[in-house]
Amino acid sequence: MKTLLTILLASSLVAAAGAREVKLLNVSYDPTRELYQEYNAAFAKYWKAKTGDDVMISQSHGGSGKQAQSVINGLEADVVTLALAYDIDAIARQGKLLPADWQKRLPDNSTPYTSTIVFLVRKGNPKHIKDWDDLAKPGVSVITPNPKTSGGARWTFLAAYAYALATYGQDDAKSLDFVTRLYKNVPVLDSGARGSTITFAQRGIGDVLLAWENEAHLALKEFGADKFEIVSPSLSIRAEPPVAMVDKNAKRHGTLAVAQAYLEYLYSDEGQEIAAKNFYRPRSRKIAARYANQFNPVKLVTIGEEFGGWEKAQQRFFSDGGVFDHIYQP
Amino acid sequence: MSRIGESNKTNMKLNQLILAAVVGVLFVFPAWAADDSATNSSEAAEIEALKKQVQELDQKVRALERQRESEQEAAANTNQEQIQELDQKVRILARQHELDQEDAAAAAKTRPRLKLDASGFTLSSADTNFVISLQGVLQEDSRTFFADHNIANSGFLLRRARPIISGTVFRDFDFNFTPDFGGNTAQIVDAYLNYRYRPELQLEAGKFKSPVGLEHLVADRNTLFNERSLVTDLMPNRDLGVELHGDLFGGAVSYAAGIFNGAPDYNGTTVNADSDNDKAFAGRLFFQPWKTSDVDWLRGLGFGAGGSYESDRNGASGLTPGYTTDGQQKFFVYTNGIAANGQHWRISPQGYYYYGPFGILGEYVISDQQVSRTTAPLTSADLQHTAWEVAASWVLTGEDASYNSAVTPRHPFDPRAGHWGAWQVVGRYEELDIDNSAFPTFASSTASASSAHAWSAGLNWYLNRNVRVNASFSHTVFSGYTGTSPAVPAQTENVFFTRIQLAF
């Protein structure tokens, strides 16, 4: 009986080992579809050349917060590439699927590329939107996703708040009033950045879309520069979308090595170049210099400096009963 | 519109006024030129005044025209803005509706699903990783014995009354808990957990049917007759143990191998614990080579063999309580003071063939067991009992027959619509031979028969997937009985069965 069991189990293992096909699931946020489609192909080629193994990479996209919750609830991601560190912290804290200090495992706080928030307006900028204060004026319709579910929307909210603090001399009450007026101009809240792009660009709603910089550029590429134009505000936020291996899942799937290599390769010249081509700001100075022309110079604040990190920002602004719940009435 | 109309009217009046003034000037001026020079200076002043008036009128006309144009422009702009505003509102509402639908679809994906149909009541998580089902089997039978000299009791009986709770947890772990409140003894018939690593490799643990007999492995709700054949008398019933099993090559090969407590030849009342250290090994290999092929007439062919082995050490628990007829009367029992002592093995070649409404099933079994007397004369023997059966069926209404699933009527019973369900005729021949060495040391020919031969015929009516009515007749003859007092094997057993079954 024991022998039979051993033989059957061994047969299964031998069969699995012989397949030489590795499967990887990357659970990401909304606007990274195009980036990872291109990157996955490049990495698969690199991994095949290095190890001889075929790697099949599946992608899952959605609002960053929702995606994190899915992983916590059992979506078996080998790696996560989300919009903000807080969402991966939640996976570490609630799901216990990776160590709490995950962000120290890769360079630049595990953020191989950065981005920021810009405005996408209709061609000719008929509402003359130049900066954040234009968004709070009556009669301006603003499209942005829901900060409760979208990482990009949280970056957007904080960018607007940072602008208000700078404009009103760090006056919290006035800043709150500013973002309240701004969000009164938001007629529809999508759950993710890609949904908001559809609302603005395809459904023709609103005067301005508050978008990831890469998403705004992709919209121009997809829908035509004759329809929209990008406006960079005077101040925005340095959005740092981090990446991490989900240790427990990868260990169970036997994909630890390939998952680690997948993330590390994002820092390679090829990985950085693909990020830049997809309008993410690369960390590599060499690649950044090569693509400098496609990124407008914007004064950028950071989450740490301005808000004391994600933990504090999340608690104050986006937790249930937090600032956003008070200022936004659908 | 009314403002524009008024403006037009005003404009027309002014135009007429200007025209009259100009015409007046043209007529007056030549007459005035003919007058003498004394009046020249006053007339010139008058002309100048008229010119001024004309200019003023002209300016007024132009101002009114500009006013009219700006009013028209403002009205057009207002209309355009209103249209744009309405357009935005409609778009926002449409998008909001779209998002609501997306949210509803997303929520539906995570909402547990509730299902109630002919398969029972099922509650499952949206991803089906967690499922719980409530099913049941209820069988009310009647047995009517003919010319039995009051040996057997005719009457109605609740043959089976089983609520079945089954399901899945964490996608790969199936469970089943089935108590039975039928008959006179409540018992747990099935209680097991099955881990499905993949279809080819599954591990089952708990109490369930030993993987030996072909007819025995048919679910109780799907048997052709009310009672299983004499072959099942020599098979182990449900047992406690662990079994590795699976289907290979898309089900073309099925295997099962397990270690169990060990069960005697068929005992209707199963136990939940073991009273000895002896363990049994049971297994089965079954082939359906054309199961997934396109050759229709070969697809339903299956054959294989089951078997078991155990070594009993002088225990009564390994010994059958007796072999029973179709009418569930004991026609063979060991005499008192006999124990299972030594090896007990079974081998059962078996097979079936199903094609359309036709089905035939056959199996043969040898149950070889070493027994000892525990009282004088102390002696042992290796007894080899054998049995075989052939059972055939034909669905008169044309529905497909199969090995282990009920006939599904094309037209469930509904007399108002002229539908009468499905009808199936069934027949069976069976024999069981006791090893002659059993007599007289281990069994008495005045209490037991040395063999039984039986044939049965019946009609099954499937009203729908859940309700079934059976009627059958069974005729059993015995040999080797030498007693004179009325006993089961003293006369032929003729019994008429009926059953009303609810199974879901």
mmCIF file with all atom_site columns, N, CA, C and O in Angstrom, chain B residues 172-193:
data_model
loop_
_atom_site.group_PDB
_atom_site.id
_atom_site.type_symbol
_atom_site.label_atom_id
_atom_site.label_alt_id
_atom_site.label_comp_id
_atom_site.label_asym_id
_atom_site.label_entity_id
_atom_site.label_seq_id
_atom_site.pdbx_PDB_ins_code
_atom_site.Cartn_x
_atom_site.Cartn_y
_atom_site.Cartn_z
_atom_site.occupancy
_atom_site.B_iso_or_equiv
_atom_site.pdbx_formal_charge
_atom_site.auth_seq_id
_atom_site.auth_comp_id
_atom_site.auth_asym_id
_atom_site.auth_atom_id
_atom_site.pdbx_PDB_model_num
ATOM 1  N N  . ASP B 1 172 ? -11.057 21.052 -3.213 1.00 0.00 ? 172 ASP B N  1
ATOM 2  C CA . ASP B 1 172 ? -10.578 19.712 -3.501 1.00 0.00 ? 172 ASP B CA 1
ATOM 3  C C  . ASP B 1 172 ? -11.026 18.654 -2.494 1.00 0.00 ? 172 ASP B C  1
ATOM 4  O O  . ASP B 1 172 ? -10.706 17.480 -2.674 1.00 0.00 ? 172 ASP B O  1
ATOM 5  N N  . PHE B 1 173 ? -11.694 19.070 -1.439 1.00 0.00 ? 173 PHE B N  1
ATOM 6  C CA . PHE B 1 173 ? -12.060 18.104 -0.404 1.00 0.00 ? 173 PHE B CA 1
ATOM 7  C C  . PHE B 1 173 ? -13.569 17.852 -0.432 1.00 0.00 ? 173 PHE B C  1
ATOM 8  O O  . PHE B 1 173 ? -14.356 18.728 -0.083 1.00 0.00 ? 173 PHE B O  1
ATOM 9  N N  . ASP B 1 174 ? -13.939 16.676 -0.861 1.00 0.00 ? 174 ASP B N  1
ATOM 10 C CA . ASP B 1 174 ? -15.351 16.299 -0.902 1.00 0.00 ? 174 ASP B CA 1
ATOM 11 C C  . ASP B 1 174 ? -15.694 15.519 0.365  1.00 0.00 ? 174 ASP B C  1
ATOM 12 O O  . ASP B 1 174 ? -14.846 14.800 0.916  1.00 0.00 ? 174 ASP B O  1
ATOM 13 N N  . PHE B 1 175 ? -16.927 15.676 0.788  1.00 0.00 ? 175 PHE B N  1
ATOM 14 C CA . PHE B 1 175 ? -17.342 14.907 1.949  1.00 0.00 ? 175 PHE B CA 1
ATOM 15 C C  . PHE B 1 175 ? -18.744 14.348 1.735  1.00 0.00 ? 175 PHE B C  1
ATOM 16 O O  . PHE B 1 175 ? -19.497 14.822 0.877  1.00 0.00 ? 175 PHE B O  1
ATOM 17 N N  . ASN B 1 176 ? -19.063 13.341 2.512  1.00 0.00 ? 176 ASN B N  1
ATOM 18 C CA . ASN B 1 176 ? -20.392 12.736 2.442  1.00 0.00 ? 176 ASN B CA 1
ATOM 19 C C  . ASN B 1 176 ? -20.734 12.178 3.814  1.00 0.00 ? 176 ASN B C  1
ATOM 20 O O  . ASN B 1 176 ? -19.917 11.509 4.454  1.00 0.00 ? 176 ASN B O  1
ATOM 21 N N  . PHE B 1 177 ? -21.929 12.500 4.248  1.00 0.00 ? 177 PHE B N  1
ATOM 22 C CA . PHE B 1 177 ? -22.407 11.930 5.499  1.00 0.00 ? 177 PHE B CA 1
ATOM 23 C C  . PHE B 1 177 ? -23.823 11.434 5.254  1.00 0.00 ? 177 PHE B C  1
ATOM 24 O O  . PHE B 1 177 ? -24.722 12.204 4.936  1.00 0.00 ? 177 PHE B O  1
ATOM 25 N N  . THR B 1 178 ? -23.998 10.113 5.379  1.00 0.00 ? 178 THR B N  1
ATOM 26 C CA . THR B 1 178 ? -25.292 9.516  5.078  1.00 0.00 ? 178 THR B CA 1
ATOM 27 C C  . THR B 1 178 ? -25.712 8.565  6.188  1.00 0.00 ? 178 THR B C  1
ATOM 28 O O  . THR B 1 178 ? -25.188 7.448  6.283  1.00 0.00 ? 178 THR B O  1
ATOM 29 N N  . PRO B 1 179 ? -26.620 8.969  7.012  1.00 0.00 ? 179 PRO B N  1
ATOM 30 C CA . PRO B 1 179 ? -27.213 8.023  7.960  1.00 0.00 ? 179 PRO B CA 1
ATOM 31 C C  . PRO B 1 179 ? -28.406 7.328  7.298  1.00 0.00 ? 179 PRO B C  1
ATOM 32 O O  . PRO B 1 179 ? -28.919 7.791  6.287  1.00 0.00 ? 179 PRO B O  1
ATOM 33 N N  . ASP B 1 180 ? -28.799 6.225  7.878  1.00 0.00 ? 180 ASP B N  1
ATOM 34 C CA . ASP B 1 180 ? -29.963 5.499  7.360  1.00 0.00 ? 180 ASP B CA 1
ATOM 35 C C  . ASP B 1 180 ? -30.905 5.190  8.516  1.00 0.00 ? 180 ASP B C  1
ATOM 36 O O  . ASP B 1 180 ? -30.499 4.578  9.513  1.00 0.00 ? 180 ASP B O  1
ATOM 37 N N  . PHE B 1 181 ? -32.129 5.641  8.370  1.00 0.00 ? 181 PHE B N  1
ATOM 38 C CA . PHE B 1 181 ? -33.130 5.387  9.401  1.00 0.00 ? 181 PHE B CA 1
ATOM 39 C C  . PHE B 1 181 ? -34.136 4.335  8.950  1.00 0.00 ? 181 PHE B C  1
ATOM 40 O O  . PHE B 1 181 ? -35.173 4.151  9.572  1.00 0.00 ? 181 PHE B O  1
ATOM 41 N N  . GLY B 1 182 ? -33.829 3.680  7.836  1.00 0.00 ? 182 GLY B N  1
ATOM 42 C CA . GLY B 1 182 ? -34.716 2.627  7.353  1.00 0.00 ? 182 GLY B CA 1
ATOM 43 C C  . GLY B 1 182 ? -34.492 1.333  8.133  1.00 0.00 ? 182 GLY B C  1
ATOM 44 O O  . GLY B 1 182 ? -33.549 1.209  8.920  1.00 0.00 ? 182 GLY B O  1
ATOM 45 N N  . GLY B 1 183 ? -35.349 0.339  7.881  1.00 0.00 ? 183 GLY B N  1
ATOM 46 C CA . GLY B 1 183 ? -35.229 -0.928 8.601  1.00 0.00 ? 183 GLY B CA 1
ATOM 47 C C  . GLY B 1 183 ? -35.479 -0.709 10.075 1.00 0.00 ? 183 GLY B C  1
ATOM 48 O O  . GLY B 1 183 ? -36.158 0.228  10.492 1.00 0.00 ? 183 GLY B O  1
ATOM 49 N N  . ASN B 1 184 ? -34.887 -1.577 10.882 1.00 0.00 ? 184 ASN B N  1
ATOM 50 C CA . ASN B 1 184 ? -35.124 -1.461 12.319 1.00 0.00 ? 184 ASN B CA 1
ATOM 51 C C  . ASN B 1 184 ? -33.926 -0.902 13.068 1.00 0.00 ? 184 ASN B C  1
ATOM 52 O O  . ASN B 1 184 ? -33.957 -0.763 14.281 1.00 0.00 ? 184 ASN B O  1
ATOM 53 N N  . THR B 1 185 ? -32.844 -0.633 12.332 1.00 0.00 ? 185 THR B N  1
ATOM 54 C CA . THR B 1 185 ? -31.631 -0.154 12.990 1.00 0.00 ? 185 THR B CA 1
ATOM 55 C C  . THR B 1 185 ? -31.140 1.105  12.296 1.00 0.00 ? 185 THR B C  1
ATOM 56 O O  . THR B 1 185 ? -30.894 1.088  11.094 1.00 0.00 ? 185 THR B O  1
ATOM 57 N N  . ALA B 1 186 ? -31.024 2.171  13.054 1.00 0.00 ? 186 ALA B N  1
ATOM 58 C CA . ALA B 1 186 ? -30.444 3.388  12.485 1.00 0.00 ? 186 ALA B CA 1
ATOM 59 C C  . ALA B 1 186 ? -28.930 3.217  12.440 1.00 0.00 ? 186 ALA B C  1
ATOM 60 O O  . ALA B 1 186 ? -28.329 2.705  13.394 1.00 0.00 ? 186 ALA B O  1
ATOM 61 N N  . GLN B 1 187 ? -28.317 3.590  11.352 1.00 0.00 ? 187 GLN B N  1
ATOM 62 C CA . GLN B 1 187 ? -26.867 3.438  11.249 1.00 0.00 ? 187 GLN B CA 1
ATOM 63 C C  . GLN B 1 187 ? -26.294 4.481  10.302 1.00 0.00 ? 187 GLN B C  1
ATOM 64 O O  . GLN B 1 187 ? -27.016 5.053  9.473  1.00 0.00 ? 187 GLN B O  1
ATOM 65 N N  . ILE B 1 188 ? -24.994 4.707  10.455 1.00 0.00 ? 188 ILE B N  1
ATOM 66 C CA . ILE B 1 188 ? -24.293 5.574  9.498  1.00 0.00 ? 188 ILE B CA 1
ATOM 67 C C  . ILE B 1 188 ? -23.807 4.677  8.372  1.00 0.00 ? 188 ILE B C  1
ATOM 68 O O  . ILE B 1 188 ? -23.036 3.747  8.602  1.00 0.00 ? 188 ILE B O  1
ATOM 69 N N  . VAL B 1 189 ? -24.279 4.936  7.170  1.00 0.00 ? 189 VAL B N  1
ATOM 70 C CA . VAL B 1 189 ? -23.845 4.089  6.065  1.00 0.00 ? 189 VAL B CA 1
ATOM 71 C C  . VAL B 1 189 ? -22.611 4.654  5.364  1.00 0.00 ? 189 VAL B C  1
ATOM 72 O O  . VAL B 1 189 ? -21.721 3.920  4.979  1.00 0.00 ? 189 VAL B O  1
ATOM 73 N N  . ASP B 1 190 ? -22.578 5.956  5.193  1.00 0.00 ? 190 ASP B N  1
ATOM 74 C CA . ASP B 1 190 ? -21.396 6.576  4.580  1.00 0.00 ? 190 ASP B CA 1
ATOM 75 C C  . ASP B 1 190 ? -20.970 7.771  5.421  1.00 0.00 ? 190 ASP B C  1
ATOM 76 O O  . ASP B 1 190 ? -21.812 8.573  5.839  1.00 0.00 ? 190 ASP B O  1
ATOM 77 N N  . ALA B 1 191 ? -19.693 7.878  5.638  1.00 0.00 ? 191 ALA B N  1
ATOM 78 C CA . ALA B 1 191 ? -19.134 9.059  6.301  1.00 0.00 ? 191 ALA B CA 1
ATOM 79 C C  . ALA B 1 191 ? -17.679 9.133  5.870  1.00 0.00 ? 191 ALA B C  1
ATOM 80 O O  . ALA B 1 191 ? -16.833 8.408  6.382  1.00 0.00 ? 191 ALA B O  1
ATOM 81 N N  . TYR B 1 192 ? -17.412 9.928  4.866  1.00 0.00 ? 192 TYR B N  1
ATOM 82 C CA . TYR B 1 192 ? -16.042 9.945  4.346  1.00 0.00 ? 192 TYR B CA 1
ATOM 83 C C  . TYR B 1 192 ? -15.641 11.314 3.821  1.00 0.00 ? 192 TYR B C  1
ATOM 84 O O  . TYR B 1 192 ? -16.471 12.185 3.562  1.00 0.00 ? 192 TYR B O  1
ATOM 85 N N  . LEU B 1 193 ? -14.339 11.452 3.671  1.00 0.00 ? 193 LEU B N  1
ATOM 86 C CA . LEU B 1 193 ? -13.733 12.652 3.107  1.00 0.00 ? 193 LEU B CA 1
ATOM 87 C C  . LEU B 1 193 ? -12.871 12.188 1.939  1.00 0.00 ? 193 LEU B C  1
ATOM 88 O O  . LEU B 1 193 ? -12.144 11.207 2.057  1.00 0.00 ? 193 LEU B O  1
#
